[in-house]
Amino acid sequence: MTLAETELLHDIRDIAPTESEIALFLDFDGTLVEIAPVPDAVQLDRQVAPALESLRASLGGALALVSGRPVSFLDEVLAPYRFDAAGLHGAQIRVDGEIRSQSAVPDAMREATRDLVRFANSHVGIIVEDKHISIAVHWRLAPTLKDEALDLIRAIAARMGPAVRLQEGKSVAELVPAGASKGGAIVQLMQSAPYAGRRPVFIGDDITDEAGFKAVNALGGLSIRIGDGETCAAHRIASPTALRTILLAAAEHGRLTASSFS
Protein backbone atom coordinates (compact mmCIF):
# COMPACT_ATOMS: atom_id res chain seq x y z
CA MET A 1 0.00 0.00 0.00
CA THR A 2 1.36 3.40 -0.96
CA LEU A 3 1.57 6.34 1.42
CA ALA A 4 -1.25 8.06 -0.47
CA GLU A 5 -3.44 4.95 -0.18
CA THR A 6 -2.68 4.70 3.54
CA GLU A 7 -3.65 8.34 4.05
CA LEU A 8 -6.84 7.82 2.04
CA LEU A 9 -7.79 4.79 4.13
CA HIS A 10 -7.24 6.86 7.27
CA ASP A 11 -9.42 9.63 5.85
CA ILE A 12 -12.16 7.16 4.94
CA ARG A 13 -12.24 5.74 8.45
CA ASP A 14 -12.36 9.22 9.91
CA ILE A 15 -15.35 10.15 7.75
CA ALA A 16 -17.74 7.54 9.12
CA PRO A 17 -16.47 5.00 11.66
CA THR A 18 -19.95 3.58 12.27
CA GLU A 19 -22.77 2.76 9.93
CA SER A 20 -25.14 5.10 11.76
CA GLU A 21 -23.19 8.03 10.31
CA ILE A 22 -23.49 7.02 6.65
CA ALA A 23 -26.06 8.02 4.06
CA LEU A 24 -25.48 5.76 1.05
CA PHE A 25 -26.28 6.93 -2.50
CA LEU A 26 -25.88 4.51 -5.40
CA ASP A 27 -25.93 4.99 -9.15
CA PHE A 28 -27.48 2.12 -11.12
CA ASP A 29 -26.03 1.52 -14.62
CA GLY A 30 -22.31 0.81 -14.48
CA THR A 31 -22.47 0.67 -10.68
CA LEU A 32 -25.02 -1.87 -9.46
CA VAL A 33 -25.11 -3.49 -12.90
CA GLU A 34 -22.77 -3.71 -15.85
CA ILE A 35 -23.64 -1.39 -18.72
CA ALA A 36 -25.58 -3.32 -21.35
CA PRO A 37 -25.49 -2.88 -25.15
CA VAL A 38 -29.09 -1.59 -25.02
CA PRO A 39 -30.79 0.04 -22.00
CA ASP A 40 -33.43 -2.68 -21.51
CA ALA A 41 -30.87 -5.50 -21.43
CA VAL A 42 -29.33 -4.79 -18.02
CA GLN A 43 -29.07 -7.76 -15.65
CA LEU A 44 -29.25 -7.25 -11.90
CA ASP A 45 -27.79 -10.01 -9.75
CA ARG A 46 -30.72 -11.52 -7.85
CA GLN A 47 -28.86 -11.11 -4.54
CA VAL A 48 -28.48 -7.34 -4.85
CA ALA A 49 -32.03 -6.13 -4.16
CA PRO A 50 -32.47 -8.07 -0.89
CA ALA A 51 -28.94 -7.04 0.13
CA LEU A 52 -29.85 -3.39 -0.41
CA GLU A 53 -33.01 -3.89 1.66
CA SER A 54 -30.89 -5.31 4.48
CA LEU A 55 -28.42 -2.43 4.21
CA ARG A 56 -31.24 0.11 4.22
CA ALA A 57 -32.41 -1.30 7.55
CA SER A 58 -28.90 -1.22 9.03
CA LEU A 59 -28.51 2.39 7.86
CA GLY A 60 -31.73 3.52 9.46
CA GLY A 61 -33.31 3.99 6.04
CA ALA A 62 -30.56 6.25 4.69
CA LEU A 63 -30.06 4.54 1.33
CA ALA A 64 -31.16 5.93 -2.03
CA LEU A 65 -30.61 5.24 -5.69
CA VAL A 66 -29.40 8.24 -7.72
CA SER A 67 -29.76 7.32 -11.37
CA GLY A 68 -30.46 8.52 -14.87
CA ARG A 69 -33.24 5.92 -15.03
CA PRO A 70 -36.86 6.78 -14.23
CA VAL A 71 -37.96 5.88 -10.71
CA SER A 72 -40.55 3.52 -12.21
CA PHE A 73 -37.79 1.55 -13.97
CA LEU A 74 -35.80 1.21 -10.75
CA ASP A 75 -38.91 -0.06 -8.97
CA GLU A 76 -39.48 -2.64 -11.69
CA VAL A 77 -35.92 -3.98 -11.64
CA LEU A 78 -35.67 -4.04 -7.83
CA ALA A 79 -39.19 -5.38 -7.16
CA PRO A 80 -40.63 -6.18 -4.72
CA TYR A 81 -38.46 -3.58 -2.95
CA ARG A 82 -39.03 0.17 -3.37
CA PHE A 83 -36.17 2.41 -2.36
CA ASP A 84 -35.81 6.14 -2.01
CA ALA A 85 -34.66 7.34 -5.40
CA ALA A 86 -33.57 10.31 -7.46
CA GLY A 87 -34.42 9.37 -11.03
CA LEU A 88 -33.71 11.03 -14.37
CA HIS A 89 -30.54 12.70 -13.04
CA GLY A 90 -32.48 14.31 -10.21
CA ALA A 91 -35.57 15.36 -12.18
CA GLN A 92 -37.61 12.98 -9.99
CA ILE A 93 -37.05 12.60 -6.24
CA ARG A 94 -38.99 10.14 -4.10
CA VAL A 95 -38.54 9.74 -0.35
CA ASP A 96 -40.47 7.31 1.86
CA GLY A 97 -42.80 6.47 -1.01
CA GLU A 98 -43.67 10.11 -1.71
CA ILE A 99 -42.62 12.07 -4.79
CA ARG A 100 -41.01 15.15 -3.25
CA SER A 101 -40.18 16.87 -6.54
CA GLN A 102 -40.53 16.29 -10.26
CA SER A 103 -39.38 18.59 -13.05
CA ALA A 104 -41.86 19.77 -15.64
CA VAL A 105 -41.43 18.50 -19.20
CA PRO A 106 -39.84 21.27 -21.30
CA ASP A 107 -42.26 22.52 -23.96
CA ALA A 108 -39.97 21.61 -26.86
CA MET A 109 -39.22 18.06 -25.67
CA ARG A 110 -41.78 16.47 -28.00
CA GLU A 111 -40.18 18.10 -31.05
CA ALA A 112 -36.73 17.07 -29.84
CA THR A 113 -37.95 13.50 -29.43
CA ARG A 114 -39.34 13.47 -32.95
CA ASP A 115 -36.01 14.72 -34.39
CA LEU A 116 -33.97 12.12 -32.51
CA VAL A 117 -36.33 9.27 -33.43
CA ARG A 118 -36.12 10.30 -37.07
CA PHE A 119 -32.31 10.17 -36.81
CA ALA A 120 -32.43 6.73 -35.15
CA ASN A 121 -34.78 5.36 -37.81
CA SER A 122 -32.30 6.24 -40.53
CA HIS A 123 -29.12 5.10 -38.72
CA VAL A 124 -28.69 1.46 -37.73
CA GLY A 125 -27.51 1.00 -34.15
CA ILE A 126 -28.76 4.34 -32.79
CA ILE A 127 -31.22 3.95 -29.92
CA VAL A 128 -33.47 6.68 -28.57
CA GLU A 129 -34.65 6.27 -24.97
CA ASP A 130 -37.72 8.40 -24.33
CA LYS A 131 -38.11 8.98 -20.58
CA HIS A 132 -40.85 11.59 -21.00
CA ILE A 133 -39.19 14.19 -18.78
CA SER A 134 -35.85 13.61 -20.50
CA ILE A 135 -34.65 11.91 -23.67
CA ALA A 136 -31.40 10.10 -24.42
CA VAL A 137 -29.67 8.97 -27.59
CA HIS A 138 -27.34 5.93 -27.38
CA TRP A 139 -24.64 5.00 -29.90
CA ARG A 140 -22.99 2.06 -28.12
CA LEU A 141 -24.01 -0.24 -30.99
CA ALA A 142 -22.86 2.29 -33.60
CA PRO A 143 -19.69 3.96 -32.26
CA THR A 144 -18.78 5.40 -35.67
CA LEU A 145 -21.92 7.55 -35.45
CA LYS A 146 -20.86 9.23 -32.19
CA ASP A 147 -19.91 12.58 -33.75
CA GLU A 148 -23.05 12.74 -35.88
CA ALA A 149 -25.29 11.89 -32.92
CA LEU A 150 -23.56 14.42 -30.69
CA ASP A 151 -23.77 17.14 -33.32
CA LEU A 152 -27.50 16.58 -33.63
CA ILE A 153 -28.35 16.51 -29.94
CA ARG A 154 -26.11 19.50 -29.24
CA ALA A 155 -27.91 21.45 -31.96
CA ILE A 156 -31.26 20.45 -30.45
CA ALA A 157 -30.09 21.53 -26.99
CA ALA A 158 -29.00 24.91 -28.35
CA ARG A 159 -32.36 25.30 -30.07
CA MET A 160 -34.26 24.47 -26.87
CA GLY A 161 -32.31 27.05 -24.90
CA PRO A 162 -31.97 27.38 -21.10
CA ALA A 163 -34.88 25.06 -20.28
CA VAL A 164 -32.66 22.00 -20.81
CA ARG A 165 -29.17 20.81 -20.02
CA LEU A 166 -27.21 18.41 -22.22
CA GLN A 167 -25.85 15.53 -20.14
CA GLU A 168 -23.17 13.45 -21.85
CA GLY A 169 -22.09 10.02 -20.66
CA LYS A 170 -20.65 6.70 -21.84
CA SER A 171 -21.89 6.30 -25.43
CA VAL A 172 -24.95 8.38 -24.57
CA ALA A 173 -26.12 11.97 -24.45
CA GLU A 174 -29.32 13.14 -22.84
CA LEU A 175 -31.51 16.24 -22.72
CA VAL A 176 -32.63 16.82 -19.13
CA PRO A 177 -34.45 19.70 -17.43
CA ALA A 178 -31.91 22.41 -16.68
CA GLY A 179 -32.45 22.37 -12.92
CA ALA A 180 -31.93 18.62 -12.54
CA SER A 181 -28.60 17.11 -11.46
CA LYS A 182 -27.45 14.23 -9.32
CA GLY A 183 -25.54 16.66 -7.15
CA GLY A 184 -28.63 18.76 -6.52
CA ALA A 185 -30.64 15.62 -5.76
CA ILE A 186 -28.13 14.45 -3.16
CA VAL A 187 -28.06 17.88 -1.53
CA GLN A 188 -31.86 17.88 -1.37
CA LEU A 189 -31.99 14.39 0.11
CA MET A 190 -29.36 15.32 2.70
CA GLN A 191 -31.68 18.02 4.02
CA SER A 192 -34.36 15.60 5.16
CA ALA A 193 -34.69 12.54 7.39
CA PRO A 194 -33.25 9.96 7.50
CA TYR A 195 -30.28 11.48 5.63
CA ALA A 196 -29.82 14.74 7.52
CA GLY A 197 -26.85 14.79 9.87
CA ARG A 198 -25.09 11.85 8.22
CA ARG A 199 -21.97 11.71 6.05
CA PRO A 200 -22.90 11.00 2.42
CA VAL A 201 -21.25 8.24 0.42
CA PHE A 202 -21.96 8.34 -3.31
CA ILE A 203 -20.86 5.65 -5.77
CA GLY A 204 -21.08 6.11 -9.54
CA ASP A 205 -19.19 5.36 -12.71
CA ASP A 206 -19.65 8.06 -15.35
CA ILE A 207 -19.47 11.71 -16.32
CA THR A 208 -23.12 11.87 -15.31
CA ASP A 209 -22.05 11.19 -11.71
CA GLU A 210 -19.45 13.96 -11.42
CA ALA A 211 -21.99 16.48 -10.11
CA GLY A 212 -22.84 13.99 -7.38
CA PHE A 213 -19.19 13.50 -6.51
CA LYS A 214 -18.67 17.26 -6.26
CA ALA A 215 -21.69 17.67 -4.01
CA VAL A 216 -20.58 14.86 -1.72
CA ASN A 217 -17.03 16.22 -1.56
CA ALA A 218 -18.38 19.64 -0.59
CA LEU A 219 -20.47 18.01 2.15
CA GLY A 220 -17.38 16.29 3.57
CA GLY A 221 -18.48 12.84 2.48
CA LEU A 222 -16.91 10.06 0.43
CA SER A 223 -17.11 9.98 -3.37
CA ILE A 224 -16.28 6.71 -5.14
CA ARG A 225 -15.94 6.10 -8.87
CA ILE A 226 -16.34 2.66 -10.37
CA GLY A 227 -13.57 1.92 -12.89
CA ASP A 228 -11.22 4.19 -14.78
CA GLY A 229 -11.62 7.71 -16.15
CA GLU A 230 -10.90 11.25 -15.08
CA THR A 231 -12.90 12.13 -11.99
CA CYS A 232 -13.15 14.33 -8.93
CA ALA A 233 -14.11 11.29 -6.85
CA ALA A 234 -11.77 10.65 -3.94
CA HIS A 235 -11.68 6.86 -4.23
CA ARG A 236 -12.16 4.08 -6.79
CA ILE A 237 -13.56 0.58 -6.91
CA ALA A 238 -12.55 -1.59 -9.84
CA SER A 239 -15.91 -2.75 -11.15
CA PRO A 240 -19.59 -3.35 -10.40
CA THR A 241 -18.60 -6.90 -9.47
CA ALA A 242 -16.18 -5.60 -6.84
CA LEU A 243 -18.84 -3.26 -5.43
CA ARG A 244 -21.38 -6.08 -5.37
CA THR A 245 -18.96 -8.19 -3.31
CA ILE A 246 -18.63 -5.35 -0.79
CA LEU A 247 -22.37 -4.77 -0.52
CA LEU A 248 -23.25 -8.46 -0.18
CA ALA A 249 -20.62 -8.95 2.53
CA ALA A 250 -21.84 -5.89 4.42
CA ALA A 251 -25.45 -7.09 4.19
CA GLU A 252 -24.46 -10.51 5.49
CA HIS A 253 -22.70 -8.96 8.48
CA GLY A 254 -25.39 -6.35 9.02
CA ARG A 255 -22.90 -3.50 9.09
CA LEU A 256 -21.73 -0.98 6.49
CA THR A 257 -19.24 1.80 7.12
CA ALA A 258 -17.26 4.07 4.84
CA SER A 259 -14.20 1.93 5.55
CA SER A 260 -16.06 -1.03 3.96
CA PHE A 261 -15.20 0.54 0.60
CA SER A 262 -11.45 0.83 1.18
Tab-separated table of N, CA and C in Angstrom, residues 39-119:
chain	number	residue	atom	x	y	z
A	39	PRO	N	-30.347	-0.281	-23.364
A	39	PRO	CA	-30.794	0.042	-22.003
A	39	PRO	C	-31.656	-1.020	-21.338
A	40	ASP	N	-32.505	-1.711	-22.098
A	40	ASP	CA	-33.430	-2.679	-21.507
A	40	ASP	C	-32.794	-4.037	-21.208
A	41	ALA	N	-31.510	-4.192	-21.568
A	41	ALA	CA	-30.872	-5.504	-21.434
A	41	ALA	C	-30.044	-5.656	-20.156
A	42	VAL	N	-30.130	-4.699	-19.241
A	42	VAL	CA	-29.330	-4.793	-18.019
A	42	VAL	C	-29.769	-6.001	-17.191
A	43	GLN	N	-28.803	-6.582	-16.483
A	43	GLN	CA	-29.066	-7.761	-15.654
A	43	GLN	C	-28.607	-7.476	-14.227
A	44	LEU	N	-29.553	-7.462	-13.301
A	44	LEU	CA	-29.246	-7.245	-11.896
A	44	LEU	C	-29.108	-8.576	-11.187
A	45	ASP	N	-27.990	-8.790	-10.543
A	45	ASP	CA	-27.785	-10.006	-9.751
A	45	ASP	C	-28.938	-10.142	-8.745
A	46	ARG	N	-29.525	-11.316	-8.677
A	46	ARG	CA	-30.725	-11.520	-7.851
A	46	ARG	C	-30.461	-11.305	-6.363
A	47	GLN	N	-29.184	-11.321	-5.951
A	47	GLN	CA	-28.860	-11.105	-4.542
A	47	GLN	C	-28.821	-9.633	-4.151
A	48	VAL	N	-28.737	-8.752	-5.158
A	48	VAL	CA	-28.478	-7.341	-4.853
A	48	VAL	C	-29.664	-6.665	-4.178
A	49	ALA	N	-30.874	-6.834	-4.722
A	49	ALA	CA	-32.027	-6.130	-4.156
A	49	ALA	C	-32.263	-6.487	-2.686
A	50	PRO	N	-32.298	-7.776	-2.319
A	50	PRO	CA	-32.465	-8.074	-0.888
A	50	PRO	C	-31.296	-7.590	-0.040
A	51	ALA	N	-30.088	-7.573	-0.615
A	51	ALA	CA	-28.943	-7.040	0.128
A	51	ALA	C	-29.127	-5.550	0.399
A	52	LEU	N	-29.602	-4.817	-0.600
A	52	LEU	CA	-29.850	-3.391	-0.409
A	52	LEU	C	-30.931	-3.166	0.643
A	53	GLU	N	-31.955	-4.007	0.645
A	53	GLU	CA	-33.008	-3.891	1.659
A	53	GLU	C	-32.432	-4.101	3.052
A	54	SER	N	-31.534	-5.073	3.201
A	54	SER	CA	-30.887	-5.315	4.484
A	54	SER	C	-30.020	-4.126	4.895
A	55	LEU	N	-29.282	-3.582	3.922
A	55	LEU	CA	-28.424	-2.432	4.214
A	55	LEU	C	-29.251	-1.204	4.567
A	56	ARG	N	-30.375	-1.022	3.890
A	56	ARG	CA	-31.238	0.112	4.220
A	56	ARG	C	-31.658	0.044	5.682
A	57	ALA	N	-32.010	-1.148	6.142
A	57	ALA	CA	-32.407	-1.301	7.549
A	57	ALA	C	-31.256	-0.980	8.484
A	58	SER	N	-30.054	-1.459	8.153
A	58	SER	CA	-28.903	-1.221	9.026
A	58	SER	C	-28.476	0.241	9.023
A	59	LEU	N	-28.847	0.965	7.955
A	59	LEU	CA	-28.507	2.392	7.857
A	59	LEU	C	-29.658	3.287	8.304
A	60	GLY	N	-30.620	2.716	8.973
A	60	GLY	CA	-31.733	3.517	9.461
A	60	GLY	C	-32.552	4.139	8.347
A	61	GLY	N	-32.547	3.494	7.172
A	61	GLY	CA	-33.310	3.989	6.036
A	61	GLY	C	-32.547	4.909	5.109
A	62	ALA	N	-31.313	5.259	5.457
A	62	ALA	CA	-30.563	6.252	4.688
A	62	ALA	C	-29.826	5.627	3.506
A	63	LEU	N	-30.603	5.118	2.559
A	63	LEU	CA	-30.057	4.542	1.327
A	63	LEU	C	-30.970	4.952	0.182
A	64	ALA	N	-30.366	5.499	-0.872
A	64	ALA	CA	-31.159	5.930	-2.027
A	64	ALA	C	-30.405	5.643	-3.312
A	65	LEU	N	-31.159	5.383	-4.353
A	65	LEU	CA	-30.606	5.243	-5.691
A	65	LEU	C	-30.618	6.619	-6.355
A	66	VAL	N	-29.514	6.954	-7.029
A	66	VAL	CA	-29.397	8.238	-7.720
A	66	VAL	C	-28.985	7.907	-9.145
A	67	SER	N	-29.946	7.942	-10.060
A	67	SER	CA	-29.756	7.324	-11.369
A	67	SER	C	-30.316	8.191	-12.491
A	68	GLY	N	-29.856	7.923	-13.699
A	68	GLY	CA	-30.461	8.523	-14.871
A	68	GLY	C	-31.736	7.817	-15.295
A	69	ARG	N	-32.025	6.682	-14.711
A	69	ARG	CA	-33.235	5.923	-15.033
A	69	ARG	C	-34.461	6.556	-14.358
A	70	PRO	N	-35.648	6.362	-14.932
A	70	PRO	CA	-36.863	6.783	-14.231
A	70	PRO	C	-37.051	5.976	-12.950
A	71	VAL	N	-37.684	6.585	-11.967
A	71	VAL	CA	-37.959	5.882	-10.711
A	71	VAL	C	-38.778	4.626	-10.974
A	72	SER	N	-39.714	4.686	-11.909
A	72	SER	CA	-40.548	3.520	-12.215
A	72	SER	C	-39.711	2.349	-12.715
A	73	PHE	N	-38.670	2.623	-13.493
A	73	PHE	CA	-37.794	1.548	-13.974
A	73	PHE	C	-37.043	0.919	-12.806
A	74	LEU	N	-36.527	1.736	-11.913
A	74	LEU	CA	-35.801	1.214	-10.750
A	74	LEU	C	-36.710	0.336	-9.899
A	75	ASP	N	-37.954	0.758	-9.728
A	75	ASP	CA	-38.908	-0.058	-8.971
A	75	ASP	C	-39.126	-1.415	-9.638
A	76	GLU	N	-39.238	-1.403	-10.951
A	76	GLU	CA	-39.481	-2.642	-11.692
A	76	GLU	C	-38.321	-3.619	-11.547
A	77	VAL	N	-37.106	-3.116	-11.689
A	77	VAL	CA	-35.921	-3.979	-11.639
A	77	VAL	C	-35.667	-4.492	-10.220
A	78	LEU	N	-35.967	-3.676	-9.213
A	78	LEU	CA	-35.668	-4.038	-7.831
A	78	LEU	C	-36.863	-4.628	-7.094
A	79	ALA	N	-37.978	-4.823	-7.781
A	79	ALA	CA	-39.190	-5.377	-7.155
A	79	ALA	C	-38.874	-6.696	-6.444
A	80	PRO	N	-39.497	-6.913	-5.290
A	80	PRO	CA	-40.626	-6.175	-4.718
A	80	PRO	C	-40.222	-4.991	-3.836
A	81	TYR	N	-38.932	-4.651	-3.811
A	81	TYR	CA	-38.461	-3.582	-2.946
A	81	TYR	C	-38.605	-2.235	-3.650
A	82	ARG	N	-38.931	-1.202	-2.855
A	82	ARG	CA	-39.032	0.167	-3.365
A	82	ARG	C	-38.157	1.051	-2.492
A	83	PHE	N	-37.136	1.608	-3.092
A	83	PHE	CA	-36.167	2.407	-2.362
A	83	PHE	C	-36.379	3.900	-2.613
A	84	ASP	N	-35.897	4.717	-1.706
A	84	ASP	CA	-35.810	6.138	-2.008
A	84	ASP	C	-34.996	6.277	-3.288
A	85	ALA	N	-35.348	7.244	-4.111
A	85	ALA	CA	-34.664	7.344	-5.399
A	85	ALA	C	-34.716	8.759	-5.956
A	86	ALA	N	-33.621	9.123	-6.606
A	86	ALA	CA	-33.573	10.314	-7.455
A	86	ALA	C	-33.399	9.797	-8.870
A	87	GLY	N	-34.467	9.883	-9.663
A	87	GLY	CA	-34.420	9.374	-11.028
A	87	GLY	C	-34.217	10.483	-12.036
A	88	LEU	N	-33.887	10.089	-13.273
A	88	LEU	CA	-33.707	11.033	-14.371
A	88	LEU	C	-32.738	12.153	-13.998
A	89	HIS	N	-31.602	11.745	-13.412
A	89	HIS	CA	-30.545	12.697	-13.040
A	89	HIS	C	-31.045	13.760	-12.065
A	90	GLY	N	-31.974	13.384	-11.212
A	90	GLY	CA	-32.478	14.308	-10.208
A	90	GLY	C	-33.759	15.013	-10.590
A	91	ALA	N	-34.301	14.744	-11.785
A	91	ALA	CA	-35.570	15.364	-12.183
A	91	ALA	C	-36.752	14.793	-11.407
A	92	GLN	N	-36.594	13.583	-10.854
A	92	GLN	CA	-37.609	12.977	-9.986
A	92	GLN	C	-36.940	12.638	-8.656
A	93	ILE	N	-37.570	12.979	-7.553
A	93	ILE	CA	-37.047	12.601	-6.239
A	93	ILE	C	-38.187	12.022	-5.409
A	94	ARG	N	-37.997	10.789	-4.943
A	94	ARG	CA	-38.990	10.139	-4.105
A	94	ARG	C	-38.350	9.750	-2.774
A	95	VAL	N	-39.002	10.086	-1.682
A	95	VAL	CA	-38.536	9.736	-0.346
A	95	VAL	C	-39.697	9.135	0.429
A	96	ASP	N	-39.452	7.988	1.034
A	96	ASP	CA	-40.467	7.315	1.863
A	96	ASP	C	-41.769	7.130	1.093
A	97	GLY	N	-41.639	6.751	-0.192
A	97	GLY	CA	-42.800	6.467	-1.013
A	97	GLY	C	-43.513	7.679	-1.569
A	98	GLU	N	-43.012	8.861	-1.282
A	98	GLU	CA	-43.675	10.106	-1.706
A	98	GLU	C	-42.796	10.859	-2.702
A	99	ILE	N	-43.356	11.249	-3.841
A	99	ILE	CA	-42.621	12.072	-4.792
A	99	ILE	C	-42.480	13.473	-4.199
A	100	ARG	N	-41.255	13.847	-3.863
A	100	ARG	CA	-41.006	15.148	-3.255
A	100	ARG	C	-40.856	16.247	-4.303
A	101	SER	N	-40.311	15.891	-5.474
A	101	SER	CA	-40.176	16.874	-6.545
A	101	SER	C	-40.102	16.160	-7.880
A	102	GLN	N	-40.596	16.833	-8.903
A	102	GLN	CA	-40.526	16.292	-10.257
A	102	GLN	C	-40.525	17.462	-11.234
A	103	SER	N	-39.515	17.496	-12.089
A	103	SER	CA	-39.383	18.588	-13.046
A	103	SER	C	-40.495	18.528	-14.085
A	104	ALA	N	-40.889	19.696	-14.551
A	104	ALA	CA	-41.856	19.765	-15.644
A	104	ALA	C	-41.177	19.371	-16.949
A	105	VAL	N	-41.963	18.863	-17.878
A	105	VAL	CA	-41.434	18.503	-19.196
A	105	VAL	C	-41.257	19.781	-20.008
A	106	PRO	N	-40.033	20.072	-20.467
A	106	PRO	CA	-39.838	21.267	-21.296
A	106	PRO	C	-40.754	21.254	-22.515
A	107	ASP	N	-41.274	22.419	-22.896
A	107	ASP	CA	-42.260	22.523	-23.965
A	107	ASP	C	-41.779	21.898	-25.273
A	108	ALA	N	-40.487	22.059	-25.568
A	108	ALA	CA	-39.973	21.608	-26.863
A	108	ALA	C	-39.486	20.158	-26.857
A	109	MET	N	-39.746	19.415	-25.758
A	109	MET	CA	-39.219	18.060	-25.668
A	109	MET	C	-39.850	17.130	-26.713
A	110	ARG	N	-41.123	17.336	-27.021
A	110	ARG	CA	-41.781	16.471	-28.003
A	110	ARG	C	-41.135	16.622	-29.379
A	111	GLU	N	-40.839	17.864	-29.766
A	111	GLU	CA	-40.182	18.097	-31.050
A	111	GLU	C	-38.770	17.505	-31.059
A	112	ALA	N	-38.063	17.638	-29.938
A	112	ALA	CA	-36.725	17.065	-29.835
A	112	ALA	C	-36.780	15.547	-29.974
A	113	THR	N	-37.773	14.942	-29.340
A	113	THR	CA	-37.946	13.497	-29.432
A	113	THR	C	-38.187	13.071	-30.872
A	114	ARG	N	-39.026	13.796	-31.553
A	114	ARG	CA	-39.335	13.474	-32.947
A	114	ARG	C	-38.074	13.539	-33.815
A	115	ASP	N	-37.236	14.569	-33.601
A	115	ASP	CA	-36.009	14.716	-34.395
A	115	ASP	C	-35.026	13.580	-34.122
A	116	LEU	N	-34.916	13.187	-32.853
A	116	LEU	CA	-33.974	12.119	-32.508
A	116	LEU	C	-34.471	10.761	-33.006
A	117	VAL	N	-35.775	10.524	-32.918
A	117	VAL	CA	-36.334	9.265	-33.426
A	117	VAL	C	-36.145	9.180	-34.937
A	118	ARG	N	-36.324	10.283	-35.619
A	118	ARG	CA	-36.116	10.299	-37.067
A	118	ARG	C	-34.659	9.943	-37.397
A	119	PHE	N	-33.736	10.480	-36.626
A	119	PHE	CA	-32.312	10.167	-36.815
A	119	PHE	C	-32.053	8.683	-36.564
